[in-house]
PDB file of C-alpha atoms in Angstrom:
ATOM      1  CA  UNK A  21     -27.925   1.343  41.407  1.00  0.00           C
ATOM      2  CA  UNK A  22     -24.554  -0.302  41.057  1.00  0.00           C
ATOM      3  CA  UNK A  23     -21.880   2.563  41.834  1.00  0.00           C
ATOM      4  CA  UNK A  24     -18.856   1.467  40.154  1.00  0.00           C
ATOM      5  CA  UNK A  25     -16.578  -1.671  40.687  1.00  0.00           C
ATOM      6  CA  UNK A  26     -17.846  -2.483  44.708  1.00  0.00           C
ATOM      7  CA  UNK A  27     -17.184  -5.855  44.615  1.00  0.00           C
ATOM      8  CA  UNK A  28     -13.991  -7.477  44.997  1.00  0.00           C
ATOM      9  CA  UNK A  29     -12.374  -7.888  41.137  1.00  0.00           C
ATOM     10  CA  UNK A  30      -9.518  -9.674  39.854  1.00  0.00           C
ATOM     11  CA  UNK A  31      -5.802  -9.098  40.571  1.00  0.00           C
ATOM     12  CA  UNK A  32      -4.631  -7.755  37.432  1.00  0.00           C
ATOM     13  CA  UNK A  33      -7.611  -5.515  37.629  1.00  0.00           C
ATOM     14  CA  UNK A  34      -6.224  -3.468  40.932  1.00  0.00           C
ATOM     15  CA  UNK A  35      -2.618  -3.387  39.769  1.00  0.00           C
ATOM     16  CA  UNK A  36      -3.796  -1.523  36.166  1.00  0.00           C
ATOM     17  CA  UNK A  37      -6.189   0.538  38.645  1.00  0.00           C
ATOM     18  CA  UNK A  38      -3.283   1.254  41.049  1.00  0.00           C
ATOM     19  CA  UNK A  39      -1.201   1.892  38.120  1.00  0.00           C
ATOM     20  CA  UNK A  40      -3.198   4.311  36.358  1.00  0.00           C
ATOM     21  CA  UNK A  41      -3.533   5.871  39.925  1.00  0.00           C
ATOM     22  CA  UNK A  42       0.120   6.542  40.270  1.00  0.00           C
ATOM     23  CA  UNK A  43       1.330   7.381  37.007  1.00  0.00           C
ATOM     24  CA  UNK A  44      -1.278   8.120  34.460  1.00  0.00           C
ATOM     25  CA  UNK A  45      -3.940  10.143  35.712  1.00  0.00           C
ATOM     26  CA  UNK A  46      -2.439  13.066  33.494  1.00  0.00           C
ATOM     27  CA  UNK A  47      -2.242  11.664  30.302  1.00  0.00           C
ATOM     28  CA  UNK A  48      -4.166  12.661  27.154  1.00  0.00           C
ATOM     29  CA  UNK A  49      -6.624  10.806  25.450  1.00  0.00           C
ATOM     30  CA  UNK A  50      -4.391  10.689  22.809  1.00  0.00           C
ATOM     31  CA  UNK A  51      -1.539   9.212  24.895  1.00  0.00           C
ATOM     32  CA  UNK A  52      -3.735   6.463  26.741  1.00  0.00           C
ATOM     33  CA  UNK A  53      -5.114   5.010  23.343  1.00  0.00           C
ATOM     34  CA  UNK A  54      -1.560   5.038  21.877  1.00  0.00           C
ATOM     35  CA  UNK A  55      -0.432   2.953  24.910  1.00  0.00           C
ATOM     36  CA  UNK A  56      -3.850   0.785  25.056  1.00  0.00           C
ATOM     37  CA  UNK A  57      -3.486  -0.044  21.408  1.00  0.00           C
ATOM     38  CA  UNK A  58       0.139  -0.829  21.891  1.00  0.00           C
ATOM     39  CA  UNK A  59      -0.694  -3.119  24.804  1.00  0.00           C
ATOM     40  CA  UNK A  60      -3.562  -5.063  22.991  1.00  0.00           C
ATOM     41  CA  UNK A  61      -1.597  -5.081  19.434  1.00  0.00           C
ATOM     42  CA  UNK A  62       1.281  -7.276  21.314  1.00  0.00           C
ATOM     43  CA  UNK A  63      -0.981  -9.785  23.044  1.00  0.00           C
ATOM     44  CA  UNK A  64       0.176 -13.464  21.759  1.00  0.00           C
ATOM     45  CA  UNK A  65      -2.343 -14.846  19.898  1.00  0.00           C
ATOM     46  CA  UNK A  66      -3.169 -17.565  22.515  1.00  0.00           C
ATOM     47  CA  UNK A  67      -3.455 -15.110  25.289  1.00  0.00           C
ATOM     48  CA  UNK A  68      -5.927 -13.193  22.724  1.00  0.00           C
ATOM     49  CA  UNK A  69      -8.243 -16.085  22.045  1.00  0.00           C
ATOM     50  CA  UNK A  70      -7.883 -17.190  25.782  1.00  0.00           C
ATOM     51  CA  UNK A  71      -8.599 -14.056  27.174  1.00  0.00           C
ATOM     52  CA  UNK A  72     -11.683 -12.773  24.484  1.00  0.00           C
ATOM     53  CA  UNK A  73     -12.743 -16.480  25.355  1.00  0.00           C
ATOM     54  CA  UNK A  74     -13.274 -15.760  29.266  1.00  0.00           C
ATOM     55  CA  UNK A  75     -15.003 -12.784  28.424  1.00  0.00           C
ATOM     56  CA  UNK A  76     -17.641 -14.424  26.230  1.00  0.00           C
ATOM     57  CA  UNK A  77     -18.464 -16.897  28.786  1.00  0.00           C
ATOM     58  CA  UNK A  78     -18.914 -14.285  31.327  1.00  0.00           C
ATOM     59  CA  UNK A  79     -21.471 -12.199  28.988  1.00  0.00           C
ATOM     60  CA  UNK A  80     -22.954 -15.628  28.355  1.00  0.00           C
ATOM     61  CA  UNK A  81     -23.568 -16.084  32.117  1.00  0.00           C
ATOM     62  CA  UNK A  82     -25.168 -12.996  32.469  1.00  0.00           C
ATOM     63  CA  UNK A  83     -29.014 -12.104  32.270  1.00  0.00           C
ATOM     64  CA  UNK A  84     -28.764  -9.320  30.430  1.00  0.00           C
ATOM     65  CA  UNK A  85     -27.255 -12.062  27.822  1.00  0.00           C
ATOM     66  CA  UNK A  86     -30.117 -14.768  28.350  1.00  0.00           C
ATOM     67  CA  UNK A  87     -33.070 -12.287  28.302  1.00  0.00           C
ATOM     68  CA  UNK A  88     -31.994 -10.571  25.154  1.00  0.00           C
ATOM     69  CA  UNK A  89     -33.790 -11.273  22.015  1.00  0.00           C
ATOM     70  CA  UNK A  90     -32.046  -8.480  19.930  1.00  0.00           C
ATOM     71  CA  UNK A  91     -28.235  -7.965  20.846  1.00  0.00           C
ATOM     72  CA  UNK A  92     -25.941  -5.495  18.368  1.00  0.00           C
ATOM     73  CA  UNK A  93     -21.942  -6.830  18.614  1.00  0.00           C
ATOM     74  CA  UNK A  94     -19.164  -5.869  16.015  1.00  0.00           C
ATOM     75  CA  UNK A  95     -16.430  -7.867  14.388  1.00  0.00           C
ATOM     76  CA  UNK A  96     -13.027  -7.638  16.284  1.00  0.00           C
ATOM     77  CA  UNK A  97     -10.643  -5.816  14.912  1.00  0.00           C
ATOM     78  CA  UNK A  98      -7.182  -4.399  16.139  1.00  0.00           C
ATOM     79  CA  UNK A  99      -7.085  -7.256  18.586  1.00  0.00           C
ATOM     80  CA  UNK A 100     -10.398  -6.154  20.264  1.00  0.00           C
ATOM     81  CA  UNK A 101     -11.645  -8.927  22.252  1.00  0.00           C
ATOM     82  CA  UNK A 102     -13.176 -11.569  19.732  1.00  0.00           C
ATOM     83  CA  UNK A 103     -17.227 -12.255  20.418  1.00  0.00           C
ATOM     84  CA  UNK A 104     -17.242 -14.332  17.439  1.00  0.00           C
ATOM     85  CA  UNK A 105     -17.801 -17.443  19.803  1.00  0.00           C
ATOM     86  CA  UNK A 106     -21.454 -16.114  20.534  1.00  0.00           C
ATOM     87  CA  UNK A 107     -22.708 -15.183  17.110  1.00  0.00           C
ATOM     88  CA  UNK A 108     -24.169 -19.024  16.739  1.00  0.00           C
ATOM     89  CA  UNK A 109     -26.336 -18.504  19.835  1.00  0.00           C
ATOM     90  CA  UNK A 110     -29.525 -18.442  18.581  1.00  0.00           C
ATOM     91  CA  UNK A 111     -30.333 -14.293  19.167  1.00  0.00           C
ATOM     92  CA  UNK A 112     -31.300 -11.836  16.632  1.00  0.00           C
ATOM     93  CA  UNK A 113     -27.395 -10.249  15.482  1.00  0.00           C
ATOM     94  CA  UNK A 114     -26.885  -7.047  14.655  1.00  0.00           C
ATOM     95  CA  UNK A 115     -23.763  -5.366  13.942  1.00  0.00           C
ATOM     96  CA  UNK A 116     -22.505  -1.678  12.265  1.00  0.00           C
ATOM     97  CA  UNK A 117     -22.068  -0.423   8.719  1.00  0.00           C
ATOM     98  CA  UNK A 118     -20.318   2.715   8.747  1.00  0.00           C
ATOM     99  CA  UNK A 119     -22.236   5.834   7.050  1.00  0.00           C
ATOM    100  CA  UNK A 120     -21.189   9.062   6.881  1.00  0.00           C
ATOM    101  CA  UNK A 121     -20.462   9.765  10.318  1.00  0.00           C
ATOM    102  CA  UNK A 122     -23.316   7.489  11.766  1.00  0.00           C
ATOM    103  CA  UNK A 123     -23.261   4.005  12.261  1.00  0.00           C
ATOM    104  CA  UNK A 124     -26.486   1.882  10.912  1.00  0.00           C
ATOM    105  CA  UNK A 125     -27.283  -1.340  11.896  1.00  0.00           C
ATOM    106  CA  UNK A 126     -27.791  -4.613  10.292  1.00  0.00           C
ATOM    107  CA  UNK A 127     -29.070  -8.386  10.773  1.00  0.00           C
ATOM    108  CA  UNK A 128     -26.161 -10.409  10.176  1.00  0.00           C
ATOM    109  CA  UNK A 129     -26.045 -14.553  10.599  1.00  0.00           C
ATOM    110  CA  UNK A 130     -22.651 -16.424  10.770  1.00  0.00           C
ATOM    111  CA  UNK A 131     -23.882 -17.869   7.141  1.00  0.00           C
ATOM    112  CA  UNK A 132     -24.482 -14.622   5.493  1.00  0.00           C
ATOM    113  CA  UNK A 133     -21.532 -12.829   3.517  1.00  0.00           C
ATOM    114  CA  UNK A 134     -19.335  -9.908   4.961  1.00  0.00           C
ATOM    115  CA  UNK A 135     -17.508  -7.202   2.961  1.00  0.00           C
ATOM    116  CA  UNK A 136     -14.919  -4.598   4.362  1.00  0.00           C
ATOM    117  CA  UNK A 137     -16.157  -1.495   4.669  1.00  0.00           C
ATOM    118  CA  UNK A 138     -14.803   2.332   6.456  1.00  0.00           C
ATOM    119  CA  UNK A 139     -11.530   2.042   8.226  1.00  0.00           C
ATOM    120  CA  UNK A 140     -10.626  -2.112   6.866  1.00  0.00           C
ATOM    121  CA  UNK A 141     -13.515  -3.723   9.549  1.00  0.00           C
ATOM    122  CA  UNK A 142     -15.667  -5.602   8.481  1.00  0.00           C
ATOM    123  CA  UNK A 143     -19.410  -4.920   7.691  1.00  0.00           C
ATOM    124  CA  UNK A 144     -22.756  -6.828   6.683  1.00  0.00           C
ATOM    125  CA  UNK A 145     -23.559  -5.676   3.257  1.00  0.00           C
ATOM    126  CA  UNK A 146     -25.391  -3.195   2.629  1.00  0.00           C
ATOM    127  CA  UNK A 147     -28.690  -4.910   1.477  1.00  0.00           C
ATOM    128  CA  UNK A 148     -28.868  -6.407   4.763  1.00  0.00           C
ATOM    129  CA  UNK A 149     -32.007  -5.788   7.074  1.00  0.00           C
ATOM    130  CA  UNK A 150     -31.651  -3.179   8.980  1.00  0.00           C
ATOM    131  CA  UNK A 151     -32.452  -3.540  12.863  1.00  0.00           C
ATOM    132  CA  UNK A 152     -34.649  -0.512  15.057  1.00  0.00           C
ATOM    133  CA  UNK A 153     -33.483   0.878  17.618  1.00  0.00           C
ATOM    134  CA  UNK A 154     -36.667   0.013  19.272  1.00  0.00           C
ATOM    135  CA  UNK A 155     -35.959  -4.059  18.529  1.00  0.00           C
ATOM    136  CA  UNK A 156     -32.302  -3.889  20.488  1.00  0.00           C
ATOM    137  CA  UNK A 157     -32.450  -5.266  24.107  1.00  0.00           C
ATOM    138  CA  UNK A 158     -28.562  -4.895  24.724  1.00  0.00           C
ATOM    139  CA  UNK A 159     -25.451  -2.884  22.844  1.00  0.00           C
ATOM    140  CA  UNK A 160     -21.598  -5.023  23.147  1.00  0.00           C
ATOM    141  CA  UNK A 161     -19.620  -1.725  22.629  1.00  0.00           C
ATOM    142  CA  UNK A 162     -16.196  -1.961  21.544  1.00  0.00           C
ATOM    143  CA  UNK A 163     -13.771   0.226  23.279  1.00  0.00           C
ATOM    144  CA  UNK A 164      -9.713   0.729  23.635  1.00  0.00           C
ATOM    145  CA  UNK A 165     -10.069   1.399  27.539  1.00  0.00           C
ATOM    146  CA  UNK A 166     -13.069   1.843  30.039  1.00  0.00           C
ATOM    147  CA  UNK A 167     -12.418   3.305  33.545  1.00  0.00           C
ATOM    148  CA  UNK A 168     -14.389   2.205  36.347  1.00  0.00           C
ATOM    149  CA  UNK A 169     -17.093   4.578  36.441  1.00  0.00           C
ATOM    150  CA  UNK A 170     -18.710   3.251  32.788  1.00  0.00           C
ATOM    151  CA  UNK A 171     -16.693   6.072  31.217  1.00  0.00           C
ATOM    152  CA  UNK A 172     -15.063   4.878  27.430  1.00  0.00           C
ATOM    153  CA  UNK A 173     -12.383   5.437  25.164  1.00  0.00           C
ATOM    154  CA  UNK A 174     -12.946   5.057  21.867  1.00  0.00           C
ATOM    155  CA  UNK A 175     -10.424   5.601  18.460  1.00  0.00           C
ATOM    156  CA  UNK A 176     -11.613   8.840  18.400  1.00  0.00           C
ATOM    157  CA  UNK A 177     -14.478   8.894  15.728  1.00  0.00           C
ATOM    158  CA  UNK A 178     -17.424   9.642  18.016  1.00  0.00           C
ATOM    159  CA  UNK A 179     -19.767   6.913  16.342  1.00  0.00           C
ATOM    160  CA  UNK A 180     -20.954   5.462  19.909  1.00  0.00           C
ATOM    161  CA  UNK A 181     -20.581   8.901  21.302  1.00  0.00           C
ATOM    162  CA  UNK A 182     -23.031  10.274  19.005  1.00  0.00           C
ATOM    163  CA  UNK A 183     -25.502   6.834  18.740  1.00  0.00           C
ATOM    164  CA  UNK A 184     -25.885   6.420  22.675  1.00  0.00           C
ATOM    165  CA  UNK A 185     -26.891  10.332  23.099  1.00  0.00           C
ATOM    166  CA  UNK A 186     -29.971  10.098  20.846  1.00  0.00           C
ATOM    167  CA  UNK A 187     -33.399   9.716  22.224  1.00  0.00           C
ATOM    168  CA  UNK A 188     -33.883   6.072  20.895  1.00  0.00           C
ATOM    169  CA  UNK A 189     -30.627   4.695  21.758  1.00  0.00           C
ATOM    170  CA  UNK A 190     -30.302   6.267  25.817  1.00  0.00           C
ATOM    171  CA  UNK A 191     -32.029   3.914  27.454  1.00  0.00           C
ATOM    172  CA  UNK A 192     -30.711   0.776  26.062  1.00  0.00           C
ATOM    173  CA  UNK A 193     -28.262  -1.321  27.643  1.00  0.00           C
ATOM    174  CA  UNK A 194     -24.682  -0.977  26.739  1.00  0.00           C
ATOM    175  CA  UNK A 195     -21.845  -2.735  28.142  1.00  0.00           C
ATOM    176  CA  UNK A 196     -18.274  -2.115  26.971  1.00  0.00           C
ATOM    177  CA  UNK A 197     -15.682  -4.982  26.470  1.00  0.00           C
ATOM    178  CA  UNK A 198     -12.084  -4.556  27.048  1.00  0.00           C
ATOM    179  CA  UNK A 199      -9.666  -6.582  28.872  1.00  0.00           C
ATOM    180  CA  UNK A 200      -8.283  -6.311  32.047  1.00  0.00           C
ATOM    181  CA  UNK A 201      -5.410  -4.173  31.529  1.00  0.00           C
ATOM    182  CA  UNK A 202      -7.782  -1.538  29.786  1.00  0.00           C
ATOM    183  CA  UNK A 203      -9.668  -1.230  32.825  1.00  0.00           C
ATOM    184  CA  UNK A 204      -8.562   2.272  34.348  1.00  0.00           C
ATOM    185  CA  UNK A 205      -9.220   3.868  37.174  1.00  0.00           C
ATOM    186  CA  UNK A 206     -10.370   7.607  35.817  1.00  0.00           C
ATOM    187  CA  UNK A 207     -10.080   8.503  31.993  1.00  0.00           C
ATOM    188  CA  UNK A 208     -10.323  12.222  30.877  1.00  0.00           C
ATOM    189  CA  UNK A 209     -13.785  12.793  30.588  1.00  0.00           C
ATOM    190  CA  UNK A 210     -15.662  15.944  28.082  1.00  0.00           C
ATOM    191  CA  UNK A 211     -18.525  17.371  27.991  1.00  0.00           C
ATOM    192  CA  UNK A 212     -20.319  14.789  25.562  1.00  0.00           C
ATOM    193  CA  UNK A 213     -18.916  12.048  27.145  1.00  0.00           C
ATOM    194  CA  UNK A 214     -21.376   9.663  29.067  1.00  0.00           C
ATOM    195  CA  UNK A 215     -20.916   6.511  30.838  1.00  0.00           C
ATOM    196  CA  UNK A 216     -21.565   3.091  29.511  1.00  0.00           C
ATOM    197  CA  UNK A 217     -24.541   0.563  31.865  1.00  0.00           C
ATOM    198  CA  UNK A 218     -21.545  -1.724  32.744  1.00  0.00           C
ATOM    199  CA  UNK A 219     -18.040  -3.024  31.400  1.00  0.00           C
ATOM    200  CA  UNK A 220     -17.221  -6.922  30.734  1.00  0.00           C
ATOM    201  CA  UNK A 221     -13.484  -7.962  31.009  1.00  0.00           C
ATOM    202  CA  UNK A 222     -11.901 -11.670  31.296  1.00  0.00           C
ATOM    203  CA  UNK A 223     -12.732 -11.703  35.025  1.00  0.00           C
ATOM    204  CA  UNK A 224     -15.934 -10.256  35.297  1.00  0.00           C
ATOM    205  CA  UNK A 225     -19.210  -8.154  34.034  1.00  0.00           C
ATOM    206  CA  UNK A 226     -19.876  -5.437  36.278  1.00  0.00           C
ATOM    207  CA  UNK A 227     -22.838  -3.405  35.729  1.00  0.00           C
ATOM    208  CA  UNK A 228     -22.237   0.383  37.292  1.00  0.00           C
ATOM    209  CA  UNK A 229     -25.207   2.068  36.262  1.00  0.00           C
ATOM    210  CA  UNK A 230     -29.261   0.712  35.843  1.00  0.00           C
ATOM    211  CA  UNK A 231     -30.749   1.166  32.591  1.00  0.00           C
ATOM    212  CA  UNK A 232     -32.843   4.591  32.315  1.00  0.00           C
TER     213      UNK A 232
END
């Protein structure tokens, strides 16, 4: 088992880590997304592309990418890092309508039509096929912030909080993407909280824990 970040990471990495360290080990979840978000929101749009870019190319790289048949991803929004660039790898794509307050899962194909759905992201529609948990060999998890122990911050909904705790969904892979600067050192953790298999920034993919 990989415990944590061990191996030498990028620059940036160590002065958000060192950061967080010093100055914002007390804040609320409340008060790191509202300063994540901010961050993200006023990345240029070059910087955006170049950095969600870097990050696809590293998930590309990885085996977890190349040996899955069945991957579930979501359509940026808020500036999340873009995985757009991967959808026309040839994989089985599935990605989240919002129900209620669970998320269900869809085949989606960059030829086949979107709608928006909850919250202004966009969703397949809902006629789509809808993928098993059982089919899904790895989970892209969008997040505001991920520290280094897997743990993530979400916008406060619970949908992956509540998906990755049931039976069928613990054991699969899930790797949270964020950029650098969202990479903290500790984030307030509760009781339902429970870490992600690995995080993928710009510099690197990292896994922290094995699958189950």
């Amino acid at each position: 088992m990989r415990q944590g970040f061990a191996t030498p990471i990028g620059l940036e990495v160590k002065r958000q880590i060192c950061k967080m360290n010093n100055s914002e080990t007390s804040l609320t979840k409340t008060e790191l997304r509202k300063s994540l978000l901010k961050t993200r929101k006023s990345l240029p749009e070059k910087e955006w592309r170049e950095k969600s870019d870097r990050l696809c190319n590293n998930l590309q790289k990885s085996p977890l990418f190349t040996q899955a048949k069945t991957i579930l991803a979501y359509f940026s929004f808020r500036q999340e890092p873009d995985l757009s660039p991967l959808f026309t790898i040839p994989r089985k794509w599935g990605f989240p309508r919002c129900i209620g307050k669970d998320l269900s899962w869809h085949l989606w194909q960059p030829s086949d039509a979107l709608h928006t759905g909850a919250y202004g992201i966009l969703e397949p529609l809902p006629d789509a096929p809808k993928i098993d948990a059982s089919e899904v060999d790895l989970i892209l998890v969008p997040a505001v912030g991920c520290d280094v122990r897997g743990y993530r911050l979400g916008y406060g909904g619970g949908y992956y909080d509540r998906m990755l705790t049931l039976p069928e969904w613990r054991s699969k892979i899930a790797i949270g993407t964020i950029f650098d600067f969202a990479l903290l050192a500790q984030l307030p953790v509760d009781s339902w909280d429970k870490p992600l298999h690995g995080i993928c920034t710009e510099s690197r993919l990292e896994l922290i824990q094995e699958k189950s």
